[in-house]
mmCIF file with all atom_site columns, C-alpha atoms in Angstrom:
data_model
loop_
_atom_site.group_PDB
_atom_site.id
_atom_site.type_symbol
_atom_site.label_atom_id
_atom_site.label_alt_id
_atom_site.label_comp_id
_atom_site.label_asym_id
_atom_site.label_entity_id
_atom_site.label_seq_id
_atom_site.pdbx_PDB_ins_code
_atom_site.Cartn_x
_atom_site.Cartn_y
_atom_site.Cartn_z
_atom_site.occupancy
_atom_site.B_iso_or_equiv
_atom_site.pdbx_formal_charge
_atom_site.auth_seq_id
_atom_site.auth_comp_id
_atom_site.auth_asym_id
_atom_site.auth_atom_id
_atom_site.pdbx_PDB_model_num
ATOM 1   C CA . MET A 1 1   ? 9.189   7.018   18.728 1.00 0.00 ? 14  MET A CA 1
ATOM 2   C CA . THR A 1 2   ? 9.333   7.512   14.468 1.00 0.00 ? 15  THR A CA 1
ATOM 3   C CA . PRO A 1 3   ? 11.648  10.342  13.311 1.00 0.00 ? 16  PRO A CA 1
ATOM 4   C CA . GLU A 1 4   ? 10.426  12.575  10.591 1.00 0.00 ? 17  GLU A CA 1
ATOM 5   C CA . TYR A 1 5   ? 13.701  12.872  9.024  1.00 0.00 ? 18  TYR A CA 1
ATOM 6   C CA . LEU A 1 6   ? 16.913  11.490  8.969  1.00 0.00 ? 19  LEU A CA 1
ATOM 7   C CA . LYS A 1 7   ? 20.115  12.129  7.602  1.00 0.00 ? 20  LYS A CA 1
ATOM 8   C CA . ILE A 1 8   ? 21.258  10.538  4.380  1.00 0.00 ? 21  ILE A CA 1
ATOM 9   C CA . LEU A 1 9   ? 25.092  10.326  3.300  1.00 0.00 ? 22  LEU A CA 1
ATOM 10  C CA . ILE A 1 10  ? 24.971  10.895  -0.860 1.00 0.00 ? 23  ILE A CA 1
ATOM 11  C CA . GLY A 1 11  ? 28.403  10.143  -1.675 1.00 0.00 ? 24  GLY A CA 1
ATOM 12  C CA . GLU A 1 12  ? 31.329  10.779  -0.138 1.00 0.00 ? 25  GLU A CA 1
ATOM 13  C CA . ASP A 1 13  ? 30.641  13.885  2.052  1.00 0.00 ? 26  ASP A CA 1
ATOM 14  C CA . LYS A 1 14  ? 27.411  15.559  1.056  1.00 0.00 ? 27  LYS A CA 1
ATOM 15  C CA . ILE A 1 15  ? 24.346  14.912  3.925  1.00 0.00 ? 28  ILE A CA 1
ATOM 16  C CA . LEU A 1 16  ? 20.586  15.128  3.163  1.00 0.00 ? 29  LEU A CA 1
ATOM 17  C CA . SER A 1 17  ? 18.088  15.448  5.273  1.00 0.00 ? 30  SER A CA 1
ATOM 18  C CA . MET A 1 18  ? 15.232  13.240  3.983  1.00 0.00 ? 31  MET A CA 1
ATOM 19  C CA . PRO A 1 19  ? 11.550  11.775  5.323  1.00 0.00 ? 32  PRO A CA 1
ATOM 20  C CA . PHE A 1 20  ? 11.568  8.463   7.213  1.00 0.00 ? 33  PHE A CA 1
ATOM 21  C CA . ASP A 1 21  ? 8.701   7.734   4.456  1.00 0.00 ? 34  ASP A CA 1
ATOM 22  C CA . SER A 1 22  ? 10.722  7.848   1.862  1.00 0.00 ? 35  SER A CA 1
ATOM 23  C CA . VAL A 1 23  ? 14.188  6.349   2.986  1.00 0.00 ? 36  VAL A CA 1
ATOM 24  C CA . VAL A 1 24  ? 12.095  3.054   4.124  1.00 0.00 ? 37  VAL A CA 1
ATOM 25  C CA . ALA A 1 25  ? 10.290  3.129   0.548  1.00 0.00 ? 38  ALA A CA 1
ATOM 26  C CA . SER A 1 26  ? 13.781  4.012   -0.991 1.00 0.00 ? 39  SER A CA 1
ATOM 27  C CA . MET A 1 27  ? 15.762  1.296   1.084  1.00 0.00 ? 40  MET A CA 1
ATOM 28  C CA . THR A 1 28  ? 13.086  -1.411  0.384  1.00 0.00 ? 41  THR A CA 1
ATOM 29  C CA . HIS A 1 29  ? 13.046  -1.031  -3.590 1.00 0.00 ? 42  HIS A CA 1
ATOM 30  C CA . GLN A 1 30  ? 16.598  -1.141  -3.319 1.00 0.00 ? 43  GLN A CA 1
ATOM 31  C CA . PHE A 1 31  ? 16.497  -4.717  -1.289 1.00 0.00 ? 44  PHE A CA 1
ATOM 32  C CA . LEU A 1 32  ? 13.795  -6.059  -3.276 1.00 0.00 ? 45  LEU A CA 1
ATOM 33  C CA . SER A 1 33  ? 15.758  -5.556  -6.476 1.00 0.00 ? 46  SER A CA 1
ATOM 34  C CA . ASN A 1 34  ? 18.882  -7.101  -5.446 1.00 0.00 ? 47  ASN A CA 1
ATOM 35  C CA . THR A 1 35  ? 17.001  -10.462 -4.441 1.00 0.00 ? 48  THR A CA 1
ATOM 36  C CA . GLU A 1 36  ? 16.225  -13.331 -6.625 1.00 0.00 ? 49  GLU A CA 1
ATOM 37  C CA . ASP A 1 37  ? 12.366  -14.356 -6.186 1.00 0.00 ? 50  ASP A CA 1
ATOM 38  C CA . GLU A 1 38  ? 9.741   -15.021 -8.302 1.00 0.00 ? 51  GLU A CA 1
ATOM 39  C CA . ASN A 1 39  ? 7.304   -13.165 -5.763 1.00 0.00 ? 52  ASN A CA 1
ATOM 40  C CA . PHE A 1 40  ? 8.862   -9.956  -6.625 1.00 0.00 ? 53  PHE A CA 1
ATOM 41  C CA . ILE A 1 41  ? 7.745   -9.926  -9.841 1.00 0.00 ? 54  ILE A CA 1
ATOM 42  C CA . SER A 1 42  ? 4.332   -11.212 -9.736 1.00 0.00 ? 55  SER A CA 1
ATOM 43  C CA . ASP A 1 43  ? 0.543   -10.116 -8.296 1.00 0.00 ? 56  ASP A CA 1
ATOM 44  C CA . THR A 1 44  ? 2.058   -10.540 -4.514 1.00 0.00 ? 57  THR A CA 1
ATOM 45  C CA . TYR A 1 45  ? 4.290   -8.077  -5.192 1.00 0.00 ? 58  TYR A CA 1
ATOM 46  C CA . TYR A 1 46  ? 1.949   -5.115  -2.876 1.00 0.00 ? 59  TYR A CA 1
ATOM 47  C CA . TYR A 1 47  ? 2.005   -7.911  -0.266 1.00 0.00 ? 60  TYR A CA 1
ATOM 48  C CA . VAL A 1 48  ? 6.037   -8.345  -0.495 1.00 0.00 ? 61  VAL A CA 1
ATOM 49  C CA . PHE A 1 49  ? 6.840   -5.096  -0.485 1.00 0.00 ? 62  PHE A CA 1
ATOM 50  C CA . VAL A 1 50  ? 4.338   -3.821  2.769  1.00 0.00 ? 63  VAL A CA 1
ATOM 51  C CA . ASN A 1 51  ? 5.922   -7.038  4.846  1.00 0.00 ? 64  ASN A CA 1
ATOM 52  C CA . ALA A 1 52  ? 9.809   -5.951  3.609  1.00 0.00 ? 65  ALA A CA 1
ATOM 53  C CA . SER A 1 53  ? 9.249   -2.476  4.535  1.00 0.00 ? 66  SER A CA 1
ATOM 54  C CA . LYS A 1 54  ? 7.927   -3.076  7.814  1.00 0.00 ? 67  LYS A CA 1
ATOM 55  C CA . GLN A 1 55  ? 10.693  -4.914  8.764  1.00 0.00 ? 68  GLN A CA 1
ATOM 56  C CA . ILE A 1 56  ? 12.964  -1.955  7.096  1.00 0.00 ? 69  ILE A CA 1
ATOM 57  C CA . GLU A 1 57  ? 11.018  0.558   9.192  1.00 0.00 ? 70  GLU A CA 1
ATOM 58  C CA . LYS A 1 58  ? 11.595  -1.784  12.274 1.00 0.00 ? 71  LYS A CA 1
ATOM 59  C CA . TRP A 1 59  ? 15.104  -2.359  11.931 1.00 0.00 ? 72  TRP A CA 1
ATOM 60  C CA . LEU A 1 60  ? 15.495  1.757   11.456 1.00 0.00 ? 73  LEU A CA 1
ATOM 61  C CA . LEU A 1 61  ? 13.854  1.850   14.548 1.00 0.00 ? 74  LEU A CA 1
ATOM 62  C CA . ASP A 1 62  ? 15.831  -0.457  16.602 1.00 0.00 ? 75  ASP A CA 1
ATOM 63  C CA . CYS A 1 63  ? 19.630  0.827   15.429 1.00 0.00 ? 76  CYS A CA 1
ATOM 64  C CA . ILE A 1 64  ? 18.874  4.523   15.219 1.00 0.00 ? 77  ILE A CA 1
ATOM 65  C CA . ASP A 1 65  ? 21.335  5.547   16.917 1.00 0.00 ? 78  ASP A CA 1
ATOM 66  C CA . GLU A 1 66  ? 24.189  3.059   15.868 1.00 0.00 ? 79  GLU A CA 1
ATOM 67  C CA . ASP A 1 67  ? 27.347  4.434   14.156 1.00 0.00 ? 80  ASP A CA 1
ATOM 68  C CA . PHE A 1 68  ? 26.646  2.889   11.193 1.00 0.00 ? 81  PHE A CA 1
ATOM 69  C CA . LEU A 1 69  ? 23.395  4.747   10.416 1.00 0.00 ? 82  LEU A CA 1
ATOM 70  C CA . ASN A 1 70  ? 24.285  7.833   11.625 1.00 0.00 ? 83  ASN A CA 1
ATOM 71  C CA . PRO A 1 71  ? 24.258  9.436   8.814  1.00 0.00 ? 84  PRO A CA 1
ATOM 72  C CA . ILE A 1 72  ? 22.591  6.480   6.947  1.00 0.00 ? 85  ILE A CA 1
ATOM 73  C CA . ASN A 1 73  ? 24.263  5.744   3.633  1.00 0.00 ? 86  ASN A CA 1
ATOM 74  C CA . LEU A 1 74  ? 21.775  4.838   1.251  1.00 0.00 ? 87  LEU A CA 1
ATOM 75  C CA . PHE A 1 75  ? 23.800  3.866   -1.342 1.00 0.00 ? 88  PHE A CA 1
ATOM 76  C CA . GLY A 1 76  ? 25.657  2.025   0.875  1.00 0.00 ? 89  GLY A CA 1
ATOM 77  C CA . ASP A 1 77  ? 25.793  -1.731  2.347  1.00 0.00 ? 90  ASP A CA 1
ATOM 78  C CA . TRP A 1 78  ? 23.386  -1.458  4.712  1.00 0.00 ? 91  TRP A CA 1
ATOM 79  C CA . MET A 1 79  ? 22.017  -4.730  3.462  1.00 0.00 ? 92  MET A CA 1
ATOM 80  C CA . ASN A 1 80  ? 24.314  -6.748  4.973  1.00 0.00 ? 93  ASN A CA 1
ATOM 81  C CA . ASN A 1 81  ? 23.936  -5.208  8.543  1.00 0.00 ? 94  ASN A CA 1
ATOM 82  C CA . PHE A 1 82  ? 20.070  -5.608  8.032  1.00 0.00 ? 95  PHE A CA 1
ATOM 83  C CA . MET A 1 83  ? 19.523  -8.993  7.160  1.00 0.00 ? 96  MET A CA 1
ATOM 84  C CA . ASP A 1 84  ? 21.970  -10.134 10.072 1.00 0.00 ? 97  ASP A CA 1
ATOM 85  C CA . TYR A 1 85  ? 19.763  -7.909  12.479 1.00 0.00 ? 98  TYR A CA 1
ATOM 86  C CA . THR A 1 86  ? 16.666  -9.948  10.874 1.00 0.00 ? 99  THR A CA 1
ATOM 87  C CA . ALA A 1 87  ? 18.099  -13.225 11.600 1.00 0.00 ? 100 ALA A CA 1
ATOM 88  C CA . ALA A 1 88  ? 19.344  -12.676 15.276 1.00 0.00 ? 101 ALA A CA 1
ATOM 89  C CA . ARG A 1 89  ? 15.818  -11.231 15.612 1.00 0.00 ? 102 ARG A CA 1
ATOM 90  C CA . ASN A 1 90  ? 13.657  -14.422 14.266 1.00 0.00 ? 103 ASN A CA 1
ATOM 91  C CA . LYS A 1 91  ? 16.015  -16.348 16.558 1.00 0.00 ? 104 LYS A CA 1
ATOM 92  C CA . ARG A 1 92  ? 13.695  -15.546 19.544 1.00 0.00 ? 105 ARG A CA 1
ATOM 93  C CA . LEU A 1 93  ? 11.275  -17.982 17.079 1.00 0.00 ? 106 LEU A CA 1
ATOM 94  C CA . MET A 1 94  ? 13.213  -20.792 16.363 1.00 0.00 ? 107 MET A CA 1
ATOM 95  C CA . LYS A 1 95  ? 12.109  -23.059 19.038 1.00 0.00 ? 108 LYS A CA 1
ATOM 96  C CA . ASP A 1 96  ? 10.185  -25.714 20.006 1.00 0.00 ? 109 ASP A CA 1
ATOM 97  C CA . LEU A 1 97  ? 9.152   -25.864 24.004 1.00 0.00 ? 110 LEU A CA 1
ATOM 98  C CA . VAL A 1 98  ? 9.396   -29.486 24.946 1.00 0.00 ? 111 VAL A CA 1
ATOM 99  C CA . LEU A 1 99  ? 6.473   -31.280 27.926 1.00 0.00 ? 112 LEU A CA 1
ATOM 100 C CA . CYS A 1 100 ? 8.345   -33.919 29.533 1.00 0.00 ? 113 CYS A CA 1
ATOM 101 C CA . PHE A 1 101 ? 5.791   -36.363 31.380 1.00 0.00 ? 114 PHE A CA 1
ATOM 102 C CA . SER A 1 102 ? 6.993   -38.466 34.432 1.00 0.00 ? 115 SER A CA 1
ATOM 103 C CA . ASP A 1 103 ? 6.689   -41.523 32.144 1.00 0.00 ? 116 ASP A CA 1
ATOM 104 C CA . GLY A 1 104 ? 9.486   -40.354 30.659 1.00 0.00 ? 117 GLY A CA 1
ATOM 105 C CA . SER A 1 105 ? 7.339   -39.241 26.872 1.00 0.00 ? 118 SER A CA 1
ATOM 106 C CA . GLU A 1 106 ? 8.031   -36.021 26.041 1.00 0.00 ? 119 GLU A CA 1
ATOM 107 C CA . TRP A 1 107 ? 5.906   -33.505 23.699 1.00 0.00 ? 120 TRP A CA 1
ATOM 108 C CA . THR A 1 108 ? 7.098   -30.502 21.463 1.00 0.00 ? 121 THR A CA 1
ATOM 109 C CA . ILE A 1 109 ? 5.376   -27.352 20.292 1.00 0.00 ? 122 ILE A CA 1
ATOM 110 C CA . ARG A 1 110 ? 6.634   -24.894 18.713 1.00 0.00 ? 123 ARG A CA 1
ATOM 111 C CA . VAL A 1 111 ? 6.707   -21.183 19.826 1.00 0.00 ? 124 VAL A CA 1
ATOM 112 C CA . VAL A 1 112 ? 5.211   -19.691 17.661 1.00 0.00 ? 125 VAL A CA 1
ATOM 113 C CA . ASP A 1 113 ? 2.356   -22.118 17.672 1.00 0.00 ? 126 ASP A CA 1
ATOM 114 C CA . ILE A 1 114 ? 1.611   -20.859 21.588 1.00 0.00 ? 127 ILE A CA 1
ATOM 115 C CA . LEU A 1 115 ? 1.633   -17.525 19.323 1.00 0.00 ? 128 LEU A CA 1
ATOM 116 C CA . TYR A 1 116 ? -1.258  -17.985 17.414 1.00 0.00 ? 129 TYR A CA 1
ATOM 117 C CA . ILE A 1 117 ? -3.260  -20.090 20.190 1.00 0.00 ? 130 ILE A CA 1
ATOM 118 C CA . LYS A 1 118 ? -2.680  -16.720 22.066 1.00 0.00 ? 131 LYS A CA 1
ATOM 119 C CA . GLN A 1 119 ? -3.582  -14.323 19.677 1.00 0.00 ? 132 GLN A CA 1
ATOM 120 C CA . ARG A 1 120 ? -6.638  -16.819 19.190 1.00 0.00 ? 133 ARG A CA 1
ATOM 121 C CA . LYS A 1 121 ? -7.708  -16.518 22.502 1.00 0.00 ? 134 LYS A CA 1
ATOM 122 C CA . GLU A 1 122 ? -7.483  -12.708 23.194 1.00 0.00 ? 135 GLU A CA 1
ATOM 123 C CA . ASN A 1 123 ? -8.973  -12.609 19.769 1.00 0.00 ? 136 ASN A CA 1
ATOM 124 C CA . ASP A 1 124 ? -12.721 -14.694 20.726 1.00 0.00 ? 137 ASP A CA 1
ATOM 125 C CA . TYR A 1 125 ? -11.038 -17.559 18.397 1.00 0.00 ? 138 TYR A CA 1
ATOM 126 C CA . ASN A 1 126 ? -11.908 -15.286 15.234 1.00 0.00 ? 139 ASN A CA 1
ATOM 127 C CA . SER A 1 127 ? -10.908 -17.335 11.342 1.00 0.00 ? 140 SER A CA 1
ATOM 128 C CA . PHE A 1 128 ? -7.813  -14.362 11.455 1.00 0.00 ? 141 PHE A CA 1
ATOM 129 C CA . ILE A 1 129 ? -5.129  -16.894 11.370 1.00 0.00 ? 142 ILE A CA 1
ATOM 130 C CA . SER A 1 130 ? -2.462  -14.764 12.288 1.00 0.00 ? 143 SER A CA 1
ATOM 131 C CA . VAL A 1 131 ? 0.974   -14.746 14.553 1.00 0.00 ? 144 VAL A CA 1
ATOM 132 C CA . ASN A 1 132 ? 3.074   -11.636 16.329 1.00 0.00 ? 145 ASN A CA 1
ATOM 133 C CA . THR A 1 133 ? 6.002   -11.956 16.596 1.00 0.00 ? 146 THR A CA 1
ATOM 134 C CA . ASP A 1 134 ? 6.369   -8.925  18.802 1.00 0.00 ? 147 ASP A CA 1
ATOM 135 C CA . ASP A 1 135 ? 4.104   -10.467 21.658 1.00 0.00 ? 148 ASP A CA 1
ATOM 136 C CA . PRO A 1 136 ? 5.403   -9.451  25.042 1.00 0.00 ? 149 PRO A CA 1
ATOM 137 C CA . ILE A 1 137 ? 5.848   -13.214 25.556 1.00 0.00 ? 150 ILE A CA 1
ATOM 138 C CA . VAL A 1 138 ? 8.389   -13.798 22.912 1.00 0.00 ? 151 VAL A CA 1
ATOM 139 C CA . ARG A 1 139 ? 11.367  -11.772 25.087 1.00 0.00 ? 152 ARG A CA 1
ATOM 140 C CA . SER A 1 140 ? 11.096  -13.655 27.733 1.00 0.00 ? 153 SER A CA 1
ATOM 141 C CA . GLU A 1 141 ? 11.294  -17.714 28.724 1.00 0.00 ? 154 GLU A CA 1
ATOM 142 C CA . LYS A 1 142 ? 10.138  -17.474 31.577 1.00 0.00 ? 155 LYS A CA 1
ATOM 143 C CA . GLU A 1 143 ? 6.582   -15.366 30.889 1.00 0.00 ? 156 GLU A CA 1
ATOM 144 C CA . MET A 1 144 ? 5.594   -17.766 27.371 1.00 0.00 ? 157 MET A CA 1
ATOM 145 C CA . LEU A 1 145 ? 6.012   -20.493 30.497 1.00 0.00 ? 158 LEU A CA 1
ATOM 146 C CA . GLU A 1 146 ? 3.940   -18.619 32.549 1.00 0.00 ? 159 GLU A CA 1
ATOM 147 C CA . TRP A 1 147 ? 1.511   -17.665 30.194 1.00 0.00 ? 160 TRP A CA 1
ATOM 148 C CA . VAL A 1 148 ? 1.176   -21.666 28.849 1.00 0.00 ? 161 VAL A CA 1
ATOM 149 C CA . GLN A 1 149 ? 0.933   -22.631 32.229 1.00 0.00 ? 162 GLN A CA 1
ATOM 150 C CA . ASN A 1 150 ? -1.753  -20.310 33.563 1.00 0.00 ? 163 ASN A CA 1
ATOM 151 C CA . ASN A 1 151 ? -3.986  -20.087 29.688 1.00 0.00 ? 164 ASN A CA 1
ATOM 152 C CA . CYS A 1 152 ? -3.725  -22.670 28.284 1.00 0.00 ? 165 CYS A CA 1
ATOM 153 C CA . GLY A 1 153 ? -4.957  -26.801 28.793 1.00 0.00 ? 166 GLY A CA 1
ATOM 154 C CA . TRP A 1 154 ? -4.390  -30.564 27.603 1.00 0.00 ? 167 TRP A CA 1
ATOM 155 C CA . ASP A 1 155 ? -7.123  -30.329 24.977 1.00 0.00 ? 168 ASP A CA 1
ATOM 156 C CA . GLU A 1 156 ? -6.248  -26.791 23.721 1.00 0.00 ? 169 GLU A CA 1
ATOM 157 C CA . ILE A 1 157 ? -3.001  -27.602 23.090 1.00 0.00 ? 170 ILE A CA 1
ATOM 158 C CA . SER A 1 158 ? -2.612  -30.915 22.138 1.00 0.00 ? 171 SER A CA 1
ATOM 159 C CA . ASP A 1 159 ? -3.945  -30.268 18.509 1.00 0.00 ? 172 ASP A CA 1
ATOM 160 C CA . TYR A 1 160 ? -0.218  -28.601 17.957 1.00 0.00 ? 173 TYR A CA 1
ATOM 161 C CA . LEU A 1 161 ? 2.092   -31.109 19.431 1.00 0.00 ? 174 LEU A CA 1
ATOM 162 C CA . THR A 1 162 ? 4.550   -33.410 18.210 1.00 0.00 ? 175 THR A CA 1
ATOM 163 C CA . GLU A 1 163 ? 4.884   -36.483 19.634 1.00 0.00 ? 176 GLU A CA 1
ATOM 164 C CA . THR A 1 164 ? 8.897   -37.218 19.918 1.00 0.00 ? 177 THR A CA 1
ATOM 165 C CA . LYS A 1 165 ? 9.177   -40.063 23.083 1.00 0.00 ? 178 LYS A CA 1
ATOM 166 C CA . ARG A 1 166 ? 5.577   -41.904 24.157 1.00 0.00 ? 179 ARG A CA 1
ATOM 167 C CA . PRO A 1 167 ? 6.573   -44.352 26.515 1.00 0.00 ? 180 PRO A CA 1
ATOM 168 C CA . GLN A 1 168 ? 3.522   -47.015 26.754 1.00 0.00 ? 181 GLN A CA 1
ATOM 169 C CA . PRO A 1 169 ? 1.234   -47.462 28.770 1.00 0.00 ? 182 PRO A CA 1
ATOM 170 C CA . GLU A 1 170 ? 0.092   -44.103 28.242 1.00 0.00 ? 183 GLU A CA 1
ATOM 171 C CA . LEU A 1 171 ? -0.503  -41.250 30.871 1.00 0.00 ? 184 LEU A CA 1
ATOM 172 C CA . ASP A 1 172 ? -3.510  -39.395 31.501 1.00 0.00 ? 185 ASP A CA 1
ATOM 173 C CA . TYR A 1 173 ? -2.106  -36.124 30.012 1.00 0.00 ? 186 TYR A CA 1
ATOM 174 C CA . GLU A 1 174 ? -4.798  -33.513 31.254 1.00 0.00 ? 187 GLU A CA 1
ATOM 175 C CA . ALA A 1 175 ? -4.470  -34.000 34.701 1.00 0.00 ? 188 ALA A CA 1
ATOM 176 C CA . GLU A 1 176 ? -0.191  -34.485 34.325 1.00 0.00 ? 189 GLU A CA 1
ATOM 177 C CA . PHE A 1 177 ? 0.109   -31.011 31.716 1.00 0.00 ? 190 PHE A CA 1
ATOM 178 C CA . VAL A 1 178 ? -0.358  -28.213 34.708 1.00 0.00 ? 191 VAL A CA 1
ATOM 179 C CA . LYS A 1 179 ? 2.972   -30.133 36.421 1.00 0.00 ? 192 LYS A CA 1
ATOM 180 C CA . CYS A 1 180 ? 5.295   -31.520 34.039 1.00 0.00 ? 193 CYS A CA 1
ATOM 181 C CA . GLU A 1 181 ? 8.566   -30.170 33.499 1.00 0.00 ? 194 GLU A CA 1
ATOM 182 C CA . LYS A 1 182 ? 8.707   -28.152 29.904 1.00 0.00 ? 195 LYS A CA 1
ATOM 183 C CA . LYS A 1 183 ? 11.677  -26.147 28.367 1.00 0.00 ? 196 LYS A CA 1
ATOM 184 C CA . PHE A 1 184 ? 12.697  -24.359 25.423 1.00 0.00 ? 197 PHE A CA 1
ATOM 185 C CA . VAL A 1 185 ? 15.381  -26.350 22.164 1.00 0.00 ? 198 VAL A CA 1
ATOM 186 C CA . ASP A 1 186 ? 16.136  -24.265 19.889 1.00 0.00 ? 199 ASP A CA 1
ATOM 187 C CA . TRP A 1 187 ? 15.235  -24.836 15.838 1.00 0.00 ? 200 TRP A CA 1
ATOM 188 C CA . SER A 1 188 ? 17.975  -26.374 13.658 1.00 0.00 ? 201 SER A CA 1
ATOM 189 C CA . GLU A 1 189 ? 17.680  -24.320 11.166 1.00 0.00 ? 202 GLU A CA 1
ATOM 190 C CA . ASP A 1 190 ? 17.622  -20.796 10.451 1.00 0.00 ? 203 ASP A CA 1
ATOM 191 C CA . LEU A 1 191 ? 14.109  -17.863 9.755  1.00 0.00 ? 204 LEU A CA 1
ATOM 192 C CA . SER A 1 192 ? 15.631  -15.132 7.141  1.00 0.00 ? 205 SER A CA 1
ATOM 193 C CA . VAL A 1 193 ? 13.635  -12.224 6.411  1.00 0.00 ? 206 VAL A CA 1
ATOM 194 C CA . MET A 1 194 ? 12.920  -13.595 2.796  1.00 0.00 ? 207 MET A CA 1
ATOM 195 C CA . ASP A 1 195 ? 10.826  -15.882 4.860  1.00 0.00 ? 208 ASP A CA 1
ATOM 196 C CA . LEU A 1 196 ? 8.648   -13.204 6.657  1.00 0.00 ? 209 LEU A CA 1
ATOM 197 C CA . ILE A 1 197 ? 8.204   -10.808 3.626  1.00 0.00 ? 210 ILE A CA 1
ATOM 198 C CA . SER A 1 198 ? 7.932   -13.389 0.961  1.00 0.00 ? 211 SER A CA 1
ATOM 199 C CA . GLY A 1 199 ? 5.758   -15.579 2.792  1.00 0.00 ? 212 GLY A CA 1
ATOM 200 C CA . THR A 1 200 ? 7.590   -18.839 1.759  1.00 0.00 ? 213 THR A CA 1
ATOM 201 C CA . ARG A 1 201 ? 7.403   -20.276 5.051  1.00 0.00 ? 214 ARG A CA 1
ATOM 202 C CA . ASN A 1 202 ? 3.603   -21.266 4.611  1.00 0.00 ? 215 ASN A CA 1
ATOM 203 C CA . ASP A 1 203 ? 2.901   -23.537 7.541  1.00 0.00 ? 216 ASP A CA 1
ATOM 204 C CA . ILE A 1 204 ? 3.827   -20.131 9.452  1.00 0.00 ? 217 ILE A CA 1
ATOM 205 C CA . VAL A 1 205 ? 1.588   -16.683 9.530  1.00 0.00 ? 218 VAL A CA 1
ATOM 206 C CA . PHE A 1 206 ? 3.347   -13.644 10.511 1.00 0.00 ? 219 PHE A CA 1
ATOM 207 C CA . ILE A 1 207 ? 2.105   -10.415 11.097 1.00 0.00 ? 220 ILE A CA 1
ATOM 208 C CA . GLU A 1 208 ? 3.088   -7.310  12.625 1.00 0.00 ? 221 GLU A CA 1
ATOM 209 C CA . ASP A 1 209 ? 1.454   -5.156  15.712 1.00 0.00 ? 222 ASP A CA 1
ATOM 210 C CA . ASP A 1 210 ? -0.008  -2.579  14.038 1.00 0.00 ? 223 ASP A CA 1
ATOM 211 C CA . GLU A 1 211 ? -3.637  -1.419  14.640 1.00 0.00 ? 224 GLU A CA 1
ATOM 212 C CA . ASP A 1 212 ? -4.522  -0.597  10.268 1.00 0.00 ? 225 ASP A CA 1
ATOM 213 C CA . ASP A 1 213 ? -3.664  -4.067  9.701  1.00 0.00 ? 226 ASP A CA 1
ATOM 214 C CA . LYS A 1 214 ? -5.969  -5.889  12.062 1.00 0.00 ? 227 LYS A CA 1
ATOM 215 C CA . PRO A 1 215 ? -9.333  -7.507  10.482 1.00 0.00 ? 228 PRO A CA 1
ATOM 216 C CA . VAL A 1 216 ? -12.488 -5.887  10.762 1.00 0.00 ? 229 VAL A CA 1
#
């Protein structure tokens, strides 16, 4: 539940109540002002500001009971906490699902591509390319595996697969897809908060689970 007001520390000991939306806007302005990126001075600034504010709002709602947020030192060192939180939260997206077949071949698909396939299936394969990073299956590898197992076929995911190990002769992958071993492998790189809000990772498109952002 989003609070209407937050306690704000001004100076060393003065505490004020400030509207939640105003706190988010102030923090977003501070964050972007302290970040060197050409997107923040271009015609994409509005898009970047909206995405950054959503990430900060999510962080506030998740961490609002933590000591460093009660009250919030609006002009203190809150940005490091925000970036650490976002980096840890994005770790769950930085992995691949590896399909291991009986002939020793292995194929990988990114978690974000699984989310994209799910998003399209649930929206009748419309043309709006999006990934909901807060989808419930992201929280559990078991749930994601179950979703893939029960909702995907080889033909459906083959365009998103990368062949990492493929001995000859080839298998009938369509027939063996359901029963092959499946496992997750973490990425070697991090997905930063800047990748989410500035669009620098142009191979991944993110959305928040917000009714106002859904296409008409």
